[in-house]
Amino acid sequence: MKRRALVASALALPFAASAQPAWQPRGPITVIVPNPPGGGTDFAARLYVEGLSQALGVPVVVENRGGANGNIGILATVRAPADGHTLLLQYNGYHAGNPAMMSNLQWDPLRDLKPVGMATMAPHGIFVSPQVPSNTLREFITWAKERPGGINYASSGTGSIQHIAGVLFGRATGVEVTHVPYRGAAPALQDVAGGRIELFITTPSSAIALAQAGRVKALAIAGSARAAGLPDVPTTAEAGLPGFALDAWFAFFAPTGIPEAARQRLNAELRRLADDPTIRARAEAGGAATRAMTLAELDALAEREVRELGEVIRSAGITLD
């Protein structure tokens, strides 16, 4: 009898373990966006918050904490309790770029943060001021070469993907460009639209409304396919600049130490939402794409970006010290 009872107990253990309830948040979840409202990072975060709130049964709110090239919001996340109630919508320019540029950085991308879900991935678009007398990429390159040192390009901060894009664009075309950093994509776009900046290479989600309204000119998409929200804008290969491609990603991270059950639950919900037709359509209309990624895939991507993007930044001599 004792032997049968022990066997029965042992057989029941896997079922008992599988019956354990999934992690459930105890209260609201805050998603920190380390940028002002209106840019690609903010756009990516807001695609998911409503669906995530419904799935978890708690409020999920966006908190914009821009400044210091993303470090204010990132540090706030790193220093928050690692209990699943604080998330960061991280941008790969900050995640891989800041560590390569700053010797005194107060956070480490691989030590202090853990990815929990991919939000959006997007190629960059090449946008120019409406006052630039060029309607194609070839025309712009020709026009810009006639003005050495007279072309300013914007970024959302030193070391951002937009900053690196300008460096790579100059190398690929021979155009001499001067970098002008801003605190986010939204204020940069306002100066492009106002004619104070000639060039901005950024994700379409932050510029698509202005492009559709004719307030900025979209010359090309630096990716393998055209953007759904700007179907008439050619790729860089179609526009005469093959090989110039640049992608950005925006992903949810949590402070290291987050319970594995919380990380697994959040990843499962975010993967489900990434495949939701409504969210996918909204992302595509904004020039981005959703992509469901497992935790293993996210870990590998984050590690690879820190290494590869960091090499580009160091080779270009970009520093923020």
CSV table of C-alpha atoms in Angstrom, one decimal:
chain,number,residue,atom,x,y,z
A,1,MET,CA,0.0,0.0,0.0
A,2,LYS,CA,2.8,2.4,0.9
A,3,ARG,CA,4.6,1.6,-2.4
A,4,ARG,CA,1.4,2.2,-4.4
A,5,ALA,CA,0.9,5.5,-2.6
A,6,LEU,CA,4.4,6.7,-3.3
A,7,VAL,CA,4.1,5.8,-7.0
A,8,ALA,CA,0.8,7.6,-7.2
A,9,SER,CA,2.2,10.7,-5.5
A,10,ALA,CA,5.2,10.7,-7.9
A,11,LEU,CA,3.0,10.5,-10.9
A,12,ALA,CA,0.9,13.4,-9.7
A,13,LEU,CA,3.8,15.7,-9.3
A,14,PRO,CA,4.1,16.8,-13.0
A,15,PHE,CA,0.4,17.5,-13.2
A,16,ALA,CA,0.6,19.5,-10.0
A,17,ALA,CA,3.4,21.5,-11.3
A,18,SER,CA,1.7,22.2,-14.6
A,19,ALA,CA,-1.4,23.3,-12.8
A,20,GLN,CA,0.5,26.1,-11.1
A,21,PRO,CA,-1.1,29.4,-12.0
A,22,ALA,CA,0.7,31.7,-14.4
A,23,TRP,CA,2.3,34.8,-13.1
A,24,GLN,CA,-0.2,37.5,-12.5
A,25,PRO,CA,0.7,41.2,-11.8
A,26,ARG,CA,-0.4,42.5,-8.4
A,27,GLY,CA,-1.1,46.0,-9.7
A,28,PRO,CA,-0.5,48.5,-12.6
A,29,ILE,CA,2.4,48.0,-15.0
A,30,THR,CA,4.4,51.1,-16.1
A,31,VAL,CA,6.0,51.1,-19.5
A,32,ILE,CA,8.8,53.6,-19.5
A,33,VAL,CA,9.6,55.2,-22.9
A,34,PRO,CA,13.0,57.0,-22.8
A,35,ASN,CA,11.9,59.5,-25.4
A,36,PRO,CA,9.3,62.3,-25.7
A,37,PRO,CA,5.9,61.5,-27.1
A,38,GLY,CA,5.6,61.2,-30.9
A,39,GLY,CA,8.6,59.2,-32.0
A,40,GLY,CA,9.1,55.6,-33.1
A,41,THR,CA,9.7,54.3,-29.5
A,42,ASP,CA,6.5,55.9,-28.2
A,43,PHE,CA,4.6,54.6,-31.2
A,44,ALA,CA,5.8,51.1,-30.6
A,45,ALA,CA,4.9,51.2,-26.9
A,46,ARG,CA,1.4,52.4,-27.5
A,47,LEU,CA,0.6,49.7,-30.0
A,48,TYR,CA,0.6,47.2,-27.2
A,49,VAL,CA,-0.5,48.8,-23.9
A,50,GLU,CA,-4.2,48.3,-24.4
A,51,GLY,CA,-4.0,44.7,-25.4
A,52,LEU,CA,-1.5,43.9,-22.7
A,53,SER,CA,-3.8,45.5,-20.1
A,54,GLN,CA,-6.7,43.4,-21.3
A,55,ALA,CA,-4.6,40.2,-21.2
A,56,LEU,CA,-3.2,40.8,-17.7
A,57,GLY,CA,-6.3,42.4,-16.2
A,58,VAL,CA,-4.4,45.4,-14.8
A,59,PRO,CA,-3.8,49.0,-16.1
A,60,VAL,CA,-0.7,49.3,-18.4
A,61,VAL,CA,0.4,52.9,-18.7
A,62,VAL,CA,3.1,54.6,-20.8
A,63,GLU,CA,5.4,57.0,-19.0
A,64,ASN,CA,7.6,59.2,-21.2
A,65,ARG,CA,10.9,60.0,-19.6
A,66,GLY,CA,13.1,61.4,-22.3
A,67,GLY,CA,16.5,63.1,-22.0
A,68,ALA,CA,20.2,62.3,-21.7
A,69,ASN,CA,20.1,60.1,-24.9
A,70,GLY,CA,17.6,57.8,-23.3
A,71,ASN,CA,19.6,57.3,-20.1
A,72,ILE,CA,17.1,59.0,-17.8
A,73,GLY,CA,14.3,56.5,-18.7
A,74,ILE,CA,16.7,53.5,-18.9
A,75,LEU,CA,18.2,54.3,-15.4
A,76,ALA,CA,14.7,54.6,-14.0
A,77,THR,CA,13.9,51.1,-15.2
A,78,VAL,CA,17.2,49.6,-14.0
A,79,ARG,CA,16.6,51.0,-10.6
A,80,ALA,CA,13.0,49.9,-10.3
A,81,PRO,CA,11.9,46.8,-8.5
A,82,ALA,CA,12.5,43.7,-10.6
A,83,ASP,CA,9.0,42.4,-10.1
A,84,GLY,CA,7.5,42.7,-13.6
A,85,HIS,CA,5.6,45.9,-12.9
A,86,THR,CA,8.1,48.2,-14.6
A,87,LEU,CA,9.1,47.7,-18.2
A,88,LEU,CA,11.2,49.7,-20.7
A,89,LEU,CA,10.4,50.1,-24.3
A,90,GLN,CA,14.0,50.0,-25.5
A,91,TYR,CA,15.5,51.3,-28.8
A,92,ASN,CA,18.4,49.4,-30.2
A,93,GLY,CA,20.3,52.7,-30.8
A,94,TYR,CA,20.3,53.3,-27.0
A,95,HIS,CA,20.8,49.6,-26.1
A,96,ALA,CA,23.8,49.0,-28.2
A,97,GLY,CA,24.9,52.6,-28.9
A,98,ASN,CA,25.2,54.2,-25.5
A,99,PRO,CA,27.6,51.6,-24.1
A,100,ALA,CA,29.9,52.1,-27.0
A,101,MET,CA,30.0,55.8,-26.6
A,102,MET,CA,30.0,56.4,-22.9
A,103,SER,CA,32.8,55.2,-20.6
A,104,ASN,CA,31.0,56.2,-17.5
A,105,LEU,CA,27.6,54.7,-18.3
A,106,GLN,CA,25.7,53.8,-15.1
A,107,TRP,CA,24.0,50.7,-16.7
A,108,ASP,CA,25.0,47.8,-18.7
A,109,PRO,CA,22.8,46.4,-21.5
A,110,LEU,CA,23.5,42.7,-20.8
A,111,ARG,CA,23.9,42.9,-17.0
A,112,ASP,CA,21.1,45.1,-16.0
A,113,LEU,CA,18.3,44.5,-18.5
A,114,LYS,CA,16.4,41.4,-19.8
A,115,PRO,CA,14.3,41.4,-22.9
A,116,VAL,CA,10.7,40.3,-22.6
A,117,GLY,CA,9.2,40.9,-26.0
A,118,MET,CA,9.7,42.5,-29.4
A,119,ALA,CA,7.5,45.4,-30.2
A,120,THR,CA,8.3,46.6,-33.7
A,121,MET,CA,11.1,46.4,-36.3
A,122,ALA,CA,11.4,49.0,-39.0
A,123,PRO,CA,13.7,50.1,-41.8
A,124,HIS,CA,14.7,53.8,-41.9
A,125,GLY,CA,13.4,56.3,-44.3
A,126,ILE,CA,15.3,59.1,-45.9
A,127,PHE,CA,13.4,62.3,-45.4
A,128,VAL,CA,14.3,65.9,-46.4
A,129,SER,CA,12.9,69.3,-45.9
A,130,PRO,CA,10.2,70.5,-48.3
A,131,GLN,CA,12.5,73.4,-49.0
A,132,VAL,CA,15.1,71.1,-50.5
A,133,PRO,CA,14.7,71.3,-54.3
A,134,SER,CA,15.0,67.6,-54.8
A,135,ASN,CA,12.2,65.0,-55.4
A,136,THR,CA,14.3,61.9,-55.8
A,137,LEU,CA,17.3,60.5,-53.9
A,138,ARG,CA,19.6,60.8,-56.9
A,139,GLU,CA,18.6,64.5,-57.2
A,140,PHE,CA,19.2,65.1,-53.5
A,141,ILE,CA,22.7,63.5,-53.6
A,142,THR,CA,23.7,65.6,-56.6
A,143,TRP,CA,22.3,68.8,-54.9
A,144,ALA,CA,24.0,68.0,-51.6
A,145,LYS,CA,27.4,67.4,-53.2
A,146,GLU,CA,27.3,70.9,-54.6
A,147,ARG,CA,27.1,72.3,-51.0
A,148,PRO,CA,30.0,70.7,-49.1
A,149,GLY,CA,29.5,71.4,-45.4
A,150,GLY,CA,26.1,73.0,-46.0
A,151,ILE,CA,23.9,70.0,-45.3
A,152,ASN,CA,22.7,69.4,-41.8
A,153,TYR,CA,21.1,66.1,-40.7
A,154,ALA,CA,19.1,65.5,-37.6
A,155,SER,CA,19.0,62.7,-35.1
A,156,SER,CA,17.2,61.9,-31.9
A,157,GLY,CA,20.5,62.0,-30.0
A,158,THR,CA,24.2,61.4,-30.3
A,159,GLY,CA,24.9,57.8,-31.0
A,160,SER,CA,21.3,57.0,-32.0
A,161,ILE,CA,20.6,54.9,-35.1
A,162,GLN,CA,19.7,58.2,-36.9
A,163,HIS,CA,23.2,59.6,-36.0
A,164,ILE,CA,24.9,56.4,-37.3
A,165,ALA,CA,22.6,56.5,-40.4
A,166,GLY,CA,24.0,60.0,-41.3
A,167,VAL,CA,27.5,58.8,-40.9
A,168,LEU,CA,26.9,55.8,-43.1
A,169,PHE,CA,25.0,57.9,-45.6
A,170,GLY,CA,27.9,60.3,-45.9
A,171,ARG,CA,30.3,57.4,-46.4
A,172,ALA,CA,28.0,55.7,-49.1
A,173,THR,CA,27.4,58.9,-51.1
A,174,GLY,CA,30.3,61.1,-50.5
A,175,VAL,CA,28.0,63.9,-49.3
A,176,GLU,CA,29.5,66.0,-46.5
A,177,VAL,CA,26.9,66.3,-43.7
A,178,THR,CA,26.9,67.9,-40.3
A,179,HIS,CA,25.2,66.2,-37.4
A,180,VAL,CA,22.6,68.1,-35.3
A,181,PRO,CA,21.3,66.0,-32.3
A,182,TYR,CA,17.8,66.5,-30.8
A,183,ARG,CA,16.0,65.1,-27.7
A,184,GLY,CA,13.8,62.8,-29.7
A,185,ALA,CA,12.5,62.4,-33.2
A,186,ALA,CA,9.4,64.6,-32.8
A,187,PRO,CA,11.4,67.9,-32.3
A,188,ALA,CA,13.9,66.9,-35.0
A,189,LEU,CA,11.0,66.5,-37.5
A,190,GLN,CA,9.6,69.8,-36.7
A,191,ASP,CA,12.9,71.5,-37.7
A,192,VAL,CA,13.0,69.4,-40.9
A,193,ALA,CA,9.5,70.4,-41.7
A,194,GLY,CA,10.4,74.0,-40.9
A,195,GLY,CA,13.4,74.0,-43.2
A,196,ARG,CA,16.0,74.5,-40.5
A,197,ILE,CA,17.4,71.0,-41.1
A,198,GLU,CA,17.8,69.4,-44.6
A,199,LEU,CA,18.0,65.7,-43.9
A,200,PHE,CA,16.6,63.2,-41.4
A,201,ILE,CA,17.1,59.4,-41.7
A,202,THR,CA,14.6,57.9,-39.3
A,203,THR,CA,11.9,55.2,-38.9
A,204,PRO,CA,8.8,55.9,-41.0
A,205,SER,CA,6.5,55.6,-38.0
A,206,SER,CA,7.7,59.0,-36.6
A,207,ALA,CA,7.6,60.8,-40.0
A,208,ILE,CA,4.8,59.2,-41.9
A,209,ALA,CA,2.1,61.7,-41.0
A,210,LEU,CA,4.2,64.6,-42.0
A,211,ALA,CA,5.2,62.9,-45.2
A,212,GLN,CA,1.6,62.1,-46.1
A,213,ALA,CA,0.7,65.8,-45.5
A,214,GLY,CA,3.6,67.0,-47.6
A,215,ARG,CA,5.4,68.7,-44.7
A,216,VAL,CA,8.5,66.6,-45.3
A,217,LYS,CA,9.6,64.7,-48.5
A,218,ALA,CA,10.2,61.0,-48.3
A,219,LEU,CA,12.9,60.1,-50.8
A,220,ALA,CA,13.6,56.4,-50.1
A,221,ILE,CA,13.1,53.5,-47.6
A,222,ALA,CA,16.4,52.0,-46.5
A,223,GLY,CA,15.2,48.4,-46.5
A,224,SER,CA,14.4,45.4,-48.7
A,225,ALA,CA,10.8,46.4,-49.2
A,226,ARG,CA,8.7,49.5,-49.4
A,227,ALA,CA,6.8,50.7,-46.4
A,228,ALA,CA,3.1,49.9,-46.4
A,229,GLY,CA,2.2,53.5,-45.2
A,230,LEU,CA,4.3,55.0,-48.0
A,231,PRO,CA,3.8,52.7,-50.9
A,232,ASP,CA,5.0,55.1,-53.6
A,233,VAL,CA,8.3,55.7,-51.9
A,234,PRO,CA,11.0,53.5,-53.5
A,235,THR,CA,13.6,51.5,-51.6
A,236,THR,CA,17.2,52.7,-51.6
A,237,ALA,CA,18.0,50.0,-54.1
A,238,GLU,CA,15.2,51.2,-56.4
A,239,ALA,CA,16.3,54.8,-55.9
A,240,GLY,CA,19.9,54.2,-57.0
A,241,LEU,CA,21.7,53.5,-53.6
A,242,PRO,CA,21.9,49.7,-53.4
A,243,GLY,CA,23.4,48.3,-50.2
A,244,PHE,CA,22.3,51.2,-48.0
A,245,ALA,CA,19.9,49.5,-45.5
A,246,LEU,CA,19.4,50.2,-41.9
A,247,ASP,CA,16.9,48.6,-39.5
A,248,ALA,CA,15.7,49.7,-36.0
A,249,TRP,CA,14.0,47.6,-33.4
A,250,PHE,CA,12.0,48.5,-30.4
A,251,ALA,CA,11.6,45.9,-27.7
A,252,PHE,CA,10.2,45.5,-24.2
A,253,PHE,CA,12.8,45.0,-21.5
A,254,ALA,CA,12.7,44.5,-17.7
A,255,PRO,CA,15.2,45.0,-14.9
A,256,THR,CA,17.4,42.0,-14.4
A,257,GLY,CA,16.1,39.9,-11.6
A,258,ILE,CA,12.5,39.8,-12.9
A,259,PRO,CA,10.9,36.4,-12.0
A,260,GLU,CA,11.2,34.0,-14.8
A,261,ALA,CA,7.5,33.2,-14.6
A,262,ALA,CA,6.8,36.9,-15.1
A,263,ARG,CA,9.2,37.1,-18.1
A,264,GLN,CA,7.6,34.0,-19.6
A,265,ARG,CA,4.1,35.3,-19.2
A,266,LEU,CA,4.9,38.7,-20.6
A,267,ASN,CA,6.7,37.2,-23.5
A,268,ALA,CA,3.7,34.9,-24.3
A,269,GLU,CA,1.3,37.8,-24.2
A,270,LEU,CA,3.5,40.1,-26.3
A,271,ARG,CA,4.0,37.4,-28.9
A,272,ARG,CA,0.3,36.8,-29.1
A,273,LEU,CA,-0.3,40.6,-29.6
A,274,ALA,CA,2.4,40.8,-32.2
A,275,ASP,CA,0.4,38.4,-34.3
A,276,ASP,CA,-2.9,40.2,-33.8
A,277,PRO,CA,-4.2,41.5,-37.2
A,278,THR,CA,-5.3,44.8,-35.8
A,279,ILE,CA,-2.0,45.6,-34.2
A,280,ARG,CA,-0.1,44.4,-37.2
A,281,ALA,CA,-2.1,46.6,-39.5
A,282,ARG,CA,-1.6,49.6,-37.3
A,283,ALA,CA,2.2,49.0,-37.2
A,284,GLU,CA,2.3,48.6,-41.0
A,285,ALA,CA,0.3,51.8,-41.5
A,286,GLY,CA,3.0,53.5,-39.4
A,287,GLY,CA,5.9,52.1,-41.5
A,288,ALA,CA,6.9,49.3,-39.1
A,289,ALA,CA,6.3,45.6,-38.6
A,290,THR,CA,5.5,43.5,-35.6
A,291,ARG,CA,7.4,40.3,-35.0
A,292,ALA,CA,6.8,37.6,-32.4
A,293,MET,CA,10.1,36.5,-30.9
A,294,THR,CA,10.9,34.0,-28.2
A,295,LEU,CA,13.1,34.9,-25.2
A,296,ALA,CA,16.0,32.9,-26.6
A,297,GLU,CA,15.7,34.8,-29.9
A,298,LEU,CA,15.6,38.2,-28.1
A,299,ASP,CA,18.6,37.3,-25.9
A,300,ALA,CA,20.6,36.5,-29.0
A,301,LEU,CA,19.5,39.6,-30.9
A,302,ALA,CA,20.4,41.9,-28.0
A,303,GLU,CA,23.8,40.4,-27.6
A,304,ARG,CA,24.6,40.6,-31.3
A,305,GLU,CA,23.5,44.2,-31.6
A,306,VAL,CA,25.6,45.3,-28.6
A,307,ARG,CA,28.6,43.7,-30.3
A,308,GLU,CA,28.0,44.7,-34.0
A,309,LEU,CA,26.5,48.2,-33.6
A,310,GLY,CA,29.2,49.0,-31.0
A,311,GLU,CA,31.9,48.2,-33.5
A,312,VAL,CA,30.4,50.6,-36.1
A,313,ILE,CA,30.2,53.4,-33.5
A,314,ARG,CA,33.8,52.9,-32.3
A,315,SER,CA,35.1,52.8,-35.8
A,316,ALA,CA,33.4,56.1,-36.5
A,317,GLY,CA,34.9,57.6,-33.4
A,318,ILE,CA,31.5,58.6,-32.0
A,319,THR,CA,31.7,59.5,-28.3
A,320,LEU,CA,29.5,61.1,-25.8
A,321,ASP,CA,31.9,61.6,-22.9
